[in-house]
XYZ file of C-alpha atoms in Angstrom:
697
model
C 18.956 -67.009 -23.861
C 19.784 -63.917 -25.896
C 21.433 -61.169 -23.921
C 19.415 -57.965 -23.593
C 21.238 -54.885 -24.788
C 20.769 -51.367 -23.489
C 18.138 -50.443 -26.105
C 16.085 -53.544 -25.226
C 16.156 -52.593 -21.575
C 15.024 -49.053 -22.348
C 12.133 -50.283 -24.486
C 11.048 -52.766 -21.800
C 11.209 -50.044 -19.142
C 9.000 -47.751 -21.259
C 6.504 -50.566 -21.852
C 6.428 -51.339 -18.128
C 5.862 -47.688 -17.270
C 3.089 -47.459 -19.835
C 1.393 -50.535 -18.396
C 1.508 -49.078 -14.881
C 0.159 -45.776 -16.197
C -2.755 -47.511 -17.897
C -3.829 -49.577 -14.914
C -3.270 -46.907 -12.259
C -4.557 -43.977 -14.352
C -1.441 -42.043 -13.390
C -2.138 -42.328 -9.656
C 1.528 -42.506 -8.715
C 2.675 -39.399 -10.471
C -0.423 -37.510 -11.547
C -0.440 -33.878 -10.445
C -3.707 -32.780 -8.825
C -5.309 -29.593 -10.108
C -4.512 -27.777 -6.870
C -2.230 -29.664 -4.480
C -2.829 -27.101 -1.747
C -6.581 -27.455 -1.931
C -6.033 -31.121 -1.066
C -3.862 -30.261 1.891
C -6.335 -27.620 3.019
C -9.285 -29.994 2.705
C -7.463 -32.695 4.620
C -6.925 -30.268 7.455
C -10.675 -29.788 7.575
C -11.584 -33.432 7.775
C -12.635 -33.969 4.149
C -11.935 -37.378 2.674
C -9.598 -37.900 -0.266
C -10.902 -39.438 -3.478
C -14.398 -37.972 -3.136
C -16.914 -38.588 -5.896
C -17.648 -36.009 -8.586
C -21.137 -37.464 -9.029
C -23.486 -35.085 -7.204
C -26.387 -37.559 -7.150
C -24.169 -40.297 -5.748
C -22.899 -37.888 -3.078
C -26.434 -36.923 -2.077
C -27.506 -40.563 -1.864
C -24.437 -41.468 0.220
C -25.155 -38.695 2.714
C -28.965 -38.971 2.694
C -29.601 -35.502 1.204
C -32.576 -34.301 -0.789
C -31.421 -30.714 -1.375
C -28.091 -29.380 -2.601
C -27.219 -25.680 -2.681
C -24.557 -25.063 -5.327
C -22.665 -21.790 -5.315
C -20.595 -19.811 -7.787
C -18.585 -17.368 -5.686
C -15.594 -15.110 -6.264
C -15.271 -13.415 -2.881
C -17.189 -15.755 -0.573
C -20.472 -13.827 -0.448
C -22.413 -16.275 -2.630
C -21.024 -19.126 -0.558
C -22.332 -17.430 2.581
C -25.836 -17.028 1.119
C -25.744 -20.667 0.000
C -24.913 -21.768 3.542
C -27.732 -19.662 4.939
C -30.242 -21.136 2.484
C -29.158 -24.647 3.392
C -29.438 -23.997 7.127
C -32.873 -22.446 6.772
C -34.102 -25.295 4.596
C -33.001 -27.734 7.257
C -34.200 -25.912 10.364
C -37.524 -24.539 9.025
C -38.624 -27.193 6.563
C -36.779 -30.373 7.492
C -34.891 -30.619 4.202
C -31.731 -32.714 4.255
C -29.415 -30.090 2.827
C -25.810 -29.860 1.723
C -23.767 -26.976 0.345
C -21.379 -27.604 -2.540
C -18.869 -25.732 -4.670
C -19.888 -25.850 -8.343
C -16.398 -26.880 -9.417
C -16.387 -29.974 -7.188
C -18.842 -31.920 -9.335
C -19.645 -32.924 -12.924
C -23.098 -32.320 -14.408
C -23.525 -34.714 -17.334
C -25.877 -36.816 -15.178
C -28.303 -34.022 -14.266
C -30.776 -35.739 -16.579
C -31.042 -38.498 -13.955
C -31.614 -36.101 -11.052
C -34.468 -37.533 -8.937
C -37.705 -35.565 -9.096
C -38.109 -35.766 -5.306
C -34.912 -33.741 -4.778
C -34.255 -30.032 -5.283
C -31.213 -28.082 -6.528
C -30.612 -24.497 -5.464
C -28.164 -22.225 -7.282
C -26.583 -19.151 -5.707
C -24.603 -17.449 -8.460
C -22.490 -14.313 -8.404
C -21.772 -12.449 -11.624
C -18.124 -11.525 -12.023
C -16.540 -8.833 -14.185
C -18.336 -8.136 -17.443
C -21.119 -10.684 -17.036
C -18.728 -13.590 -16.564
C -19.054 -16.649 -14.334
C -16.953 -16.764 -11.189
C -13.795 -18.860 -11.454
C -15.379 -21.860 -9.737
C -18.468 -21.733 -11.996
C -16.761 -21.579 -15.402
C -16.914 -25.321 -16.213
C -20.558 -25.647 -15.163
C -21.550 -22.506 -17.048
C -19.812 -23.549 -20.255
C -21.332 -27.021 -20.043
C -24.915 -25.934 -19.417
C -24.720 -23.249 -22.133
C -22.887 -25.398 -24.674
C -24.168 -25.456 -28.245
C -24.269 -29.241 -28.230
C -24.856 -30.006 -24.559
C -25.281 -33.742 -24.024
C -26.206 -35.696 -20.913
C -25.540 -39.230 -19.698
C -28.736 -40.573 -21.235
C -27.679 -39.327 -24.651
C -30.427 -36.703 -24.841
C -29.837 -33.337 -26.442
C -31.429 -29.984 -25.654
C -34.453 -30.530 -27.929
C -35.494 -33.604 -25.922
C -35.808 -31.622 -22.659
C -33.469 -33.926 -20.709
C -33.892 -32.010 -17.423
C -37.669 -32.405 -17.190
C -37.295 -34.048 -13.758
C -35.095 -31.249 -12.401
C -36.627 -28.774 -9.956
C -34.418 -25.812 -9.187
C -34.259 -22.543 -7.287
C -31.945 -19.675 -8.253
C -30.641 -16.509 -6.604
C -28.110 -14.164 -8.182
C -25.651 -11.675 -6.754
C -24.980 -8.706 -9.008
C -24.262 -5.011 -9.196
C -26.494 -2.692 -11.202
C -23.574 -0.394 -11.969
C -22.262 -3.039 -14.362
C -23.782 -3.425 -17.812
C -24.342 -7.179 -17.449
C -26.282 -6.996 -14.203
C -26.878 -10.462 -12.710
C -26.073 -12.041 -16.070
C -25.086 -15.380 -14.523
C -28.358 -16.159 -12.768
C -30.340 -14.982 -15.803
C -28.347 -17.054 -18.287
C -28.193 -20.188 -16.147
C -31.925 -19.983 -15.407
C -32.683 -19.610 -19.124
C -30.390 -22.523 -20.008
C -31.918 -24.855 -17.403
C -35.457 -23.966 -18.476
C -34.544 -24.496 -22.126
C -33.368 -27.989 -21.171
C -36.665 -28.721 -19.439
C -35.838 -27.749 -15.846
C -38.660 -26.451 -13.653
C -37.822 -23.213 -11.837
C -39.545 -22.826 -8.474
C -40.181 -19.249 -7.403
C -38.704 -16.242 -9.125
C -35.016 -16.181 -9.973
C -33.898 -13.775 -7.245
C -31.528 -10.892 -7.947
C -29.526 -9.177 -5.230
C -28.052 -5.764 -5.983
C -24.765 -4.880 -4.339
C -24.597 -1.651 -6.345
C -27.718 -0.284 -4.637
C -26.580 -1.652 -1.275
C -29.723 -3.791 -1.037
C -28.234 -7.281 -1.419
C -29.341 -8.475 2.015
C -32.872 -7.104 1.805
C -33.214 -8.402 -1.762
C -32.291 -11.862 -0.495
C -34.722 -11.732 2.430
C -37.562 -10.473 0.216
C -36.913 -13.192 -2.378
C -36.630 -16.221 -0.145
C -40.014 -16.059 1.625
C -42.235 -16.476 -1.463
C -39.711 -19.006 -2.777
C -40.085 -21.135 0.379
C -43.872 -20.908 0.094
C -43.884 -22.155 -3.490
C -41.263 -24.815 -2.775
C -43.301 -26.099 0.164
C -46.350 -26.447 -2.070
C -44.430 -28.207 -4.851
C -42.584 -30.628 -2.557
C -45.102 -31.064 0.237
C -42.879 -29.487 2.889
C -44.232 -28.494 6.291
C -42.805 -25.498 8.085
C -41.780 -25.959 11.683
C -40.393 -23.678 14.352
C -36.820 -22.944 13.409
C -34.445 -24.081 16.125
C -30.700 -23.624 15.908
C -29.041 -26.843 14.819
C -25.243 -26.606 14.828
C -23.373 -27.571 11.691
C -20.072 -27.844 13.552
C -18.931 -29.213 16.876
C -16.427 -27.074 18.775
C -14.361 -28.992 21.330
C -11.929 -27.351 23.719
C -8.742 -29.409 23.758
C -7.260 -29.598 27.242
C -4.702 -32.075 25.899
C -3.142 -29.504 23.574
C -1.148 -26.365 24.278
C -1.425 -23.425 21.885
C 2.259 -23.750 21.005
C 1.990 -27.428 20.071
C 3.353 -28.109 16.589
C 0.050 -29.432 15.255
C -1.983 -26.382 16.338
C -2.757 -23.835 13.608
C -2.187 -20.291 14.851
C -3.326 -18.592 11.644
C -1.460 -20.629 9.045
C -3.728 -21.179 6.015
C -2.751 -24.800 5.369
C -0.522 -27.662 6.451
C 2.520 -26.667 4.402
C 2.554 -23.236 6.023
C 2.090 -24.859 9.452
C 5.136 -27.048 8.873
C 7.187 -24.113 7.566
C 7.433 -25.625 4.088
C 5.459 -23.130 2.051
C 5.808 -23.731 -1.666
C 3.910 -23.007 -4.864
C 1.717 -22.917 -6.728
C 0.511 -19.843 -4.868
C -3.173 -19.128 -5.319
C -6.440 -18.412 -3.527
C -5.865 -21.441 -1.247
C -2.188 -20.862 -0.658
C -0.672 -17.372 -0.298
C 2.949 -16.446 -0.790
C 4.444 -14.692 2.235
C 6.045 -11.872 0.274
C 8.614 -9.338 1.493
C 7.589 -5.703 1.178
C 10.527 -4.158 -0.661
C 9.369 -0.557 -0.374
C 6.524 1.456 1.122
C 5.792 5.158 1.125
C 3.040 7.729 1.574
C 1.837 9.390 -1.622
C -0.605 11.913 -0.144
C 0.798 15.175 1.193
C -1.830 15.821 3.894
C -1.818 14.683 7.512
C -5.404 13.489 7.912
C -5.544 11.070 4.968
C -3.264 8.272 3.825
C -2.550 6.693 0.478
C 0.099 4.005 0.296
C 2.449 2.969 -2.458
C 3.948 -0.457 -1.806
C 6.324 -2.657 -3.767
C 5.902 -6.383 -3.070
C 8.835 -8.640 -3.932
C 7.824 -11.894 -5.652
C 11.297 -12.828 -6.940
C 11.639 -15.845 -4.623
C 8.269 -17.301 -5.640
C 6.879 -18.802 -8.829
C 4.322 -15.992 -9.002
C 4.123 -13.948 -12.170
C 1.847 -11.169 -13.338
C 0.978 -9.213 -16.436
C 0.352 -5.499 -16.591
C -3.297 -4.918 -15.630
C -3.613 -7.911 -13.279
C -4.738 -7.815 -9.632
C -2.846 -8.695 -6.498
C -4.719 -10.241 -3.574
C -3.676 -9.273 -0.056
C -4.654 -11.633 2.774
C -5.530 -9.436 5.771
C -5.716 -10.049 9.489
C -8.243 -8.432 11.792
C -7.205 -5.538 14.012
C -6.335 -6.398 17.613
C -8.953 -3.978 18.962
C -11.765 -5.739 17.093
C -10.461 -9.195 17.997
C -10.458 -8.151 21.660
C -13.941 -6.641 21.380
C -15.290 -9.859 19.855
C -13.636 -12.111 22.446
C -14.741 -9.868 25.296
C -18.436 -9.617 24.407
C -18.630 -13.411 24.057
C -16.829 -13.920 27.381
C -13.853 -15.599 25.716
C -11.030 -13.206 26.624
C -9.565 -15.568 29.199
C -9.878 -18.446 26.737
C -8.350 -16.701 23.751
C -5.408 -19.125 23.597
C -7.450 -22.227 24.409
C -7.051 -24.833 21.673
C -10.242 -25.918 19.915
C -11.051 -28.592 17.356
C -13.858 -27.831 14.925
C -15.508 -30.664 13.033
C -18.485 -30.910 10.725
C -21.428 -32.770 12.257
C -22.346 -33.852 8.746
C -20.099 -35.446 6.134
C -20.840 -32.600 3.712
C -20.055 -29.764 6.164
C -16.846 -27.928 5.341
C -14.991 -26.252 8.208
C -13.836 -22.842 6.893
C -10.376 -22.973 8.496
C -7.821 -25.620 9.488
C -7.966 -27.068 13.007
C -6.974 -27.603 15.753
C -6.571 -23.889 16.329
C -7.299 -21.351 19.058
C -10.208 -18.976 19.557
C -7.835 -16.061 18.961
C -6.355 -17.457 15.749
C -9.747 -18.368 14.274
C -11.100 -14.886 14.965
C -7.960 -12.955 14.009
C -7.064 -14.721 10.760
C -10.171 -16.478 9.475
C -13.449 -14.760 10.464
C -14.770 -11.565 8.838
C -15.697 -10.043 12.209
C -15.740 -6.455 10.885
C -18.258 -7.158 8.120
C -21.795 -5.824 7.878
C -24.384 -7.808 9.852
C -27.504 -9.408 8.403
C -30.943 -9.256 10.022
C -31.246 -13.003 9.629
C -28.078 -13.560 11.681
C -29.376 -11.249 14.409
C -32.575 -13.306 14.605
C -30.516 -16.486 14.916
C -28.520 -15.063 17.841
C -31.588 -13.667 19.639
C -32.496 -16.841 21.625
C -29.008 -16.829 23.151
C -29.157 -13.249 24.473
C -28.091 -12.782 28.125
C -31.492 -11.551 29.373
C -35.094 -11.049 28.273
C -34.680 -7.367 27.429
C -31.718 -8.116 25.168
C -33.614 -10.980 23.596
C -36.577 -8.712 22.826
C -34.294 -6.078 21.297
C -32.566 -8.675 19.110
C -35.915 -10.014 17.917
C -37.022 -6.476 17.047
C -33.812 -5.791 15.146
C -34.179 -9.058 13.265
C -37.794 -8.535 12.294
C -38.096 -4.776 11.678
C -36.312 -3.730 8.496
C -36.482 0.034 9.133
C -35.475 -0.257 12.778
C -32.505 -2.433 11.812
C -31.473 0.055 9.141
C -31.578 2.949 11.617
C -29.785 1.183 14.473
C -27.315 -1.056 12.643
C -26.897 -0.568 8.895
C -26.648 3.224 8.925
C -24.131 3.042 11.775
C -21.974 0.411 10.007
C -21.898 -1.776 13.113
C -20.077 -5.081 13.068
C -21.453 -8.000 15.070
C -19.500 -7.344 18.283
C -20.411 -3.652 18.207
C -24.056 -4.598 17.691
C -24.027 -6.940 20.692
C -22.370 -4.198 22.768
C -25.035 -1.723 21.690
C -27.795 -4.116 22.786
C -26.177 -5.058 26.093
C -22.600 -4.178 26.983
C -22.882 -4.877 30.717
C -23.321 -8.637 30.290
C -21.290 -11.193 28.379
C -23.058 -13.108 25.627
C -21.677 -16.407 26.871
C -24.676 -18.484 25.747
C -23.994 -17.815 22.060
C -22.440 -21.030 20.685
C -19.109 -20.429 19.003
C -20.289 -22.795 16.266
C -23.063 -20.291 15.476
C -20.454 -17.563 15.037
C -18.385 -19.745 12.705
C -21.500 -20.503 10.644
C -22.895 -16.958 10.609
C -19.728 -14.963 9.959
C -18.088 -15.167 6.549
C -14.608 -16.484 6.103
C -12.260 -13.517 5.785
C -11.447 -12.920 2.128
C -8.356 -11.587 0.358
C -8.735 -8.023 -0.895
C -7.888 -7.362 -4.538
C -5.939 -4.349 -5.765
C -5.200 -3.283 -9.319
C -1.471 -3.681 -9.803
C 0.127 -0.282 -10.399
C 3.308 -1.427 -12.111
C 4.351 -2.918 -15.442
C 5.487 -6.528 -15.620
C 7.705 -5.525 -18.557
C 9.546 -3.023 -16.358
C 9.591 -4.869 -13.013
C 8.525 -8.483 -13.384
C 9.616 -9.460 -9.869
C 8.003 -6.575 -7.979
C 4.290 -5.799 -7.754
C 3.199 -2.253 -6.928
C 0.037 -1.452 -4.943
C -1.663 1.941 -4.619
C -4.266 2.029 -1.839
C -6.148 4.720 0.064
C -6.397 3.889 3.773
C -10.033 3.828 4.829
C -11.114 5.485 8.071
C -14.411 7.327 8.526
C -16.581 8.166 11.488
C -20.063 6.676 11.800
C -23.036 9.096 11.778
C -23.526 8.817 15.545
C -19.775 9.446 16.002
C -19.483 6.458 18.349
C -17.274 4.361 16.089
C -14.847 4.754 13.224
C -15.182 2.439 10.255
C -11.699 1.180 9.459
C -10.619 -0.535 6.284
C -9.483 -3.981 7.432
C -6.743 -4.458 4.855
C -5.622 -0.888 4.171
C -4.988 -0.204 7.865
C -3.119 -3.507 8.078
C -0.933 -2.329 5.185
C -0.455 1.045 6.886
C 0.769 -0.750 10.018
C 3.281 -2.662 7.896
C 4.444 0.599 6.335
C 4.860 2.203 9.780
C 6.855 -0.807 10.995
C 9.080 -0.697 7.929
C 9.801 2.963 8.623
C 10.989 2.311 12.161
C 7.899 2.444 14.362
C 8.340 -0.414 16.878
C 4.639 -0.415 17.832
C 2.572 0.680 14.825
C -1.061 1.506 15.597
C -2.696 3.185 12.583
C -5.856 5.018 13.656
C -5.547 3.408 17.083
C -5.455 -0.136 15.706
C -2.815 -2.780 16.274
C -2.131 -5.837 14.155
C -0.285 -9.116 14.590
C 1.965 -8.065 11.742
C 4.629 -10.679 12.458
C 2.024 -13.317 11.667
C 1.475 -16.748 13.202
C 4.600 -17.895 15.044
C 6.426 -14.792 13.698
C 6.391 -16.265 10.192
C 5.753 -12.826 8.641
C 8.596 -11.157 10.530
C 10.795 -8.836 8.520
C 7.827 -6.961 6.976
C 6.040 -9.606 4.947
C 2.473 -9.846 3.658
C 0.535 -12.882 2.337
C -0.448 -12.445 -1.329
C -1.431 -14.185 -4.535
C -2.072 -12.918 -8.076
C -5.369 -12.952 -9.961
C -5.155 -12.577 -13.695
C -7.357 -9.987 -15.374
C -8.625 -9.214 -18.864
C -7.894 -5.509 -18.328
C -5.004 -5.270 -20.759
C -3.116 -2.926 -23.041
C -3.634 -3.535 -26.777
C -1.192 -6.099 -28.151
C -0.080 -3.513 -30.691
C 1.688 -0.707 -28.759
C 1.176 1.710 -31.644
C -2.564 1.707 -30.968
C -3.746 4.839 -29.089
C -5.307 4.502 -25.636
C -7.596 6.772 -23.610
C -7.614 6.160 -19.842
C -10.084 7.500 -17.271
C -8.742 6.974 -13.755
C -9.540 9.395 -10.924
C -8.111 8.769 -7.460
C -6.629 5.307 -6.978
C -8.372 4.365 -10.212
C -5.120 5.582 -11.737
C -3.301 2.516 -10.359
C -3.371 0.227 -13.414
C -2.747 3.188 -15.697
C 0.517 3.901 -13.915
C 1.491 0.387 -15.032
C 0.214 1.004 -18.567
C 2.171 4.247 -18.928
C 5.252 2.780 -17.267
C 5.162 0.030 -19.885
C 4.704 2.388 -22.818
C 7.607 4.523 -21.638
C 9.809 1.418 -21.545
C 8.668 0.471 -25.065
C 9.634 3.920 -26.368
C 13.045 3.600 -24.730
C 13.428 0.208 -26.447
C 12.798 1.878 -29.807
C 9.198 0.746 -30.350
C 6.542 2.942 -31.879
C 3.898 3.832 -29.267
C 0.495 5.315 -29.983
C -1.087 8.408 -28.453
C -1.591 7.900 -24.704
C -4.079 10.112 -22.847
C -4.847 9.948 -19.125
C -7.808 11.749 -17.531
C -6.996 11.981 -13.829
C -8.939 13.579 -10.980
C -8.468 14.236 -7.273
C -9.432 16.864 -4.698
C -6.468 19.238 -4.854
C -3.187 19.296 -6.746
C -1.369 20.089 -3.492
C -2.889 17.250 -1.444
C -3.679 14.040 -3.313
C -2.226 14.321 -6.808
C -0.885 10.777 -7.071
C 2.495 10.261 -8.786
C 2.689 13.901 -9.904
C 6.436 13.889 -10.555
C 6.231 10.562 -12.377
C 3.782 11.952 -14.918
C 6.249 14.733 -15.644
C 8.991 12.167 -16.249
C 6.768 10.077 -18.507
C 5.855 13.178 -20.508
C 9.562 13.759 -21.101
C 10.125 10.117 -22.104
C 7.080 9.667 -24.325
C 7.015 13.216 -25.604
C 4.161 15.724 -25.183
C 2.755 14.730 -28.572
C 2.391 11.116 -27.471
C 1.445 11.448 -23.802
C -0.802 13.925 -22.050
C -2.429 13.979 -18.632
C -5.657 15.958 -18.316
C -6.475 16.776 -14.701
C -9.649 17.569 -12.796
C -9.075 18.983 -9.287
C -12.569 18.946 -7.852
C -12.062 21.359 -4.951
C -9.826 24.037 -6.429
C -12.700 26.162 -7.734
C -16.191 27.115 -6.647
C -17.917 24.489 -8.747
C -16.656 20.905 -8.570
C -14.999 19.571 -11.699
C -14.621 15.843 -12.394
C -13.012 13.754 -15.132
C -16.278 13.498 -17.064
C -16.326 17.308 -17.345
C -12.815 17.234 -18.785
C -13.935 14.568 -21.252
C -16.537 16.967 -22.649
C -13.848 19.617 -23.104
C -11.807 17.151 -25.173
C -14.747 15.638 -27.029
C -13.327 16.211 -30.535
C -9.989 14.553 -29.744
C -11.653 11.591 -27.993
C -13.972 10.962 -30.922
C -11.164 11.292 -33.462
C -8.987 8.776 -31.616
C -11.859 6.298 -31.321
C -13.250 6.692 -34.826
C -10.185 7.261 -36.993
C -7.353 5.709 -34.999
C -9.291 2.842 -33.353
C -8.133 3.737 -29.848
C -8.872 1.568 -26.830
C -10.883 3.181 -24.026
C -10.273 2.268 -20.369
C -12.041 3.163 -17.113
C -10.889 2.332 -13.591
C -12.365 3.394 -10.247
C -15.771 3.897 -8.685
C -18.494 1.903 -10.433
C -21.538 3.470 -8.807
C -21.048 7.049 -9.987
C -17.907 7.810 -11.955
C -17.861 4.810 -14.309
C -21.553 5.086 -15.060
C -21.284 8.806 -15.818
C -18.207 8.272 -17.998
C -20.190 5.731 -20.036
C -23.035 8.253 -20.437
C -20.725 11.123 -21.367
C -18.862 9.021 -23.931
C -22.155 8.146 -25.648
C -23.085 11.845 -25.670
C -19.712 12.757 -27.193
C -20.135 10.164 -29.928
C -23.701 11.342 -30.654
C -22.691 15.009 -30.904
C -19.418 14.553 -32.776
C -20.766 12.031 -35.287
C -24.225 13.506 -35.683
C -26.058 10.336 -34.685
C -28.899 9.705 -32.267
C -28.289 9.001 -28.603
C -29.639 5.486 -29.116
C -27.178 4.866 -31.950
C -24.309 6.255 -29.861
C -25.211 3.946 -26.961
C -25.168 1.000 -29.372
C -21.699 2.054 -30.535
C -20.457 2.099 -26.930
C -21.980 -1.340 -26.314
C -20.231 -2.551 -29.454
C -16.930 -1.246 -28.101
C -17.495 -3.225 -24.913
C -18.294 -6.391 -26.836
C -15.190 -5.950 -28.991
C -12.976 -5.378 -25.935
C -12.023 -1.848 -26.918
C -13.962 -0.397 -23.949
C -12.636 -2.023 -20.778
C -13.459 -1.419 -17.122
C -11.739 -2.274 -13.863
C -14.260 -0.875 -11.386
C -15.511 -1.460 -7.862
C -18.425 -0.407 -5.643
């Protein structure tokens, strides 16, 4: 037998590996899309290797209605869950809730006509799909969309598909509710039958909840007629079982005390770090940037050098908050759970499609402190669901009235910014609401979401440190009974106080578990991840830029200017850089005042200028849009003749909208064109990416 040489052995080994790869489809070494999502799901009882065939999944679990959501912050997911619960309890539908990215949609042409699909779709950014809806959106809107049966769009392949749609949008954005409108149009073009109107909720007007409630009733009526559904008395049917575990102590190794997934529980946190898996980052620096005693604005530098996180100038950083101790105690107390706060509980879905929103086993305290959005606004629908479990008849009657009377609810709850525990206290504080199932609270209260902040540093200048600029929120309610506290900004303020030597930080009377679960955040750490943004400097640094950023809207522009200063120092040619900045008073809240002076020296007064609007330093208030009018000729010249980029960051509801209007007026006046033509020019700038916004409500 011929002896095999080294080359022969190598070739045979490659062939063997290739054979294994073919027959196992890379099972042994394939890298899942998100390894932490798998770990997280496992902690919640989901099974590995689940099907991506939505029809197969529905048949396996005996469902005739799926509610698919496209969500960026969790709100659309919450509305999807509420729709599913109502469909089940009121109309006997066999419902399931599903993430759009968990399934493929080539087989929608085989969707049974006796089943219904519901879509709850948020619009993100400039009319874009949310991250988890991108694949579905691109598929359904594809130029050559093709389904499993081989049919194209002209053959109406979705003629069996009945669907319902509700959108979440913000009328301060140009592409208001673009996702639900475009998806509805695409499905109808493919032959789908829409049932009811495509609902549109408006976060910009603050009417999202009432828009949802007004939309769903006629939708249910039409759906009942089309599918032969019969309404029944809605009775609470738990989605989850909550079992108190006498066999487990809170300090047992397998008990989650706020850790987001199994790797964190086992002290083996590793990347990739993302929306399922935060990096516990050291805070390298923190300082106050306001010069008044009654208001706070924080500058923080977050060290990411020991992680695989990276960012680009203009990106966002997500901070994972914890709830304040006072609100955790209030919630536990009103439900009669104070003495059980450290009792271990296991939470499981009573249905194979139910997804527990946090890892278990855990404790009441940990679930409430780290995972439940207990300080959020309350919906009328949730109040109605709790009503049957009120401690006495008078409380029950009051809850029913709050749930059914829109104006009464607005006066008593919405206008006072009450959270759920405060609402229950206001109805009856002398009794404990011990009959309210904890499962109902898990189902009715959103999962706490990371808060996103525009990064206020340049990745070119400091690639391993991310800067945050954040105003700390604290305002008194109209009846002066409560203060509304920003959940995350006060948490960050507590971290800043601790870093500066306060052993017991309590910003605005709040305390936080700032050392984290099992002291894993000790040493002044904060959980974060990075979200990439399209809000970017032009690739050519010689291109001029105009920036409008009052208040903390200046945050990303600090990064932009920091980067341009570094480019000048490196010998690059940098274009004209203009910042319109506004605040109340130059002596109180002029953010980064000395830095602007330094950047002027570095860039040169001919290449960098800051134009300020101090709204309260004269009799009549002056804002950035007023300053824009004063510099109309220069703005128009930079846009028209030097092809400048135009950026806006800050308040969407008022400032950004007015800036858009003023810019159109400037263009109309300076170029001698009609207002309509000027508005078209501005829209063209948006489409071309030369007018960019990073705004919030």
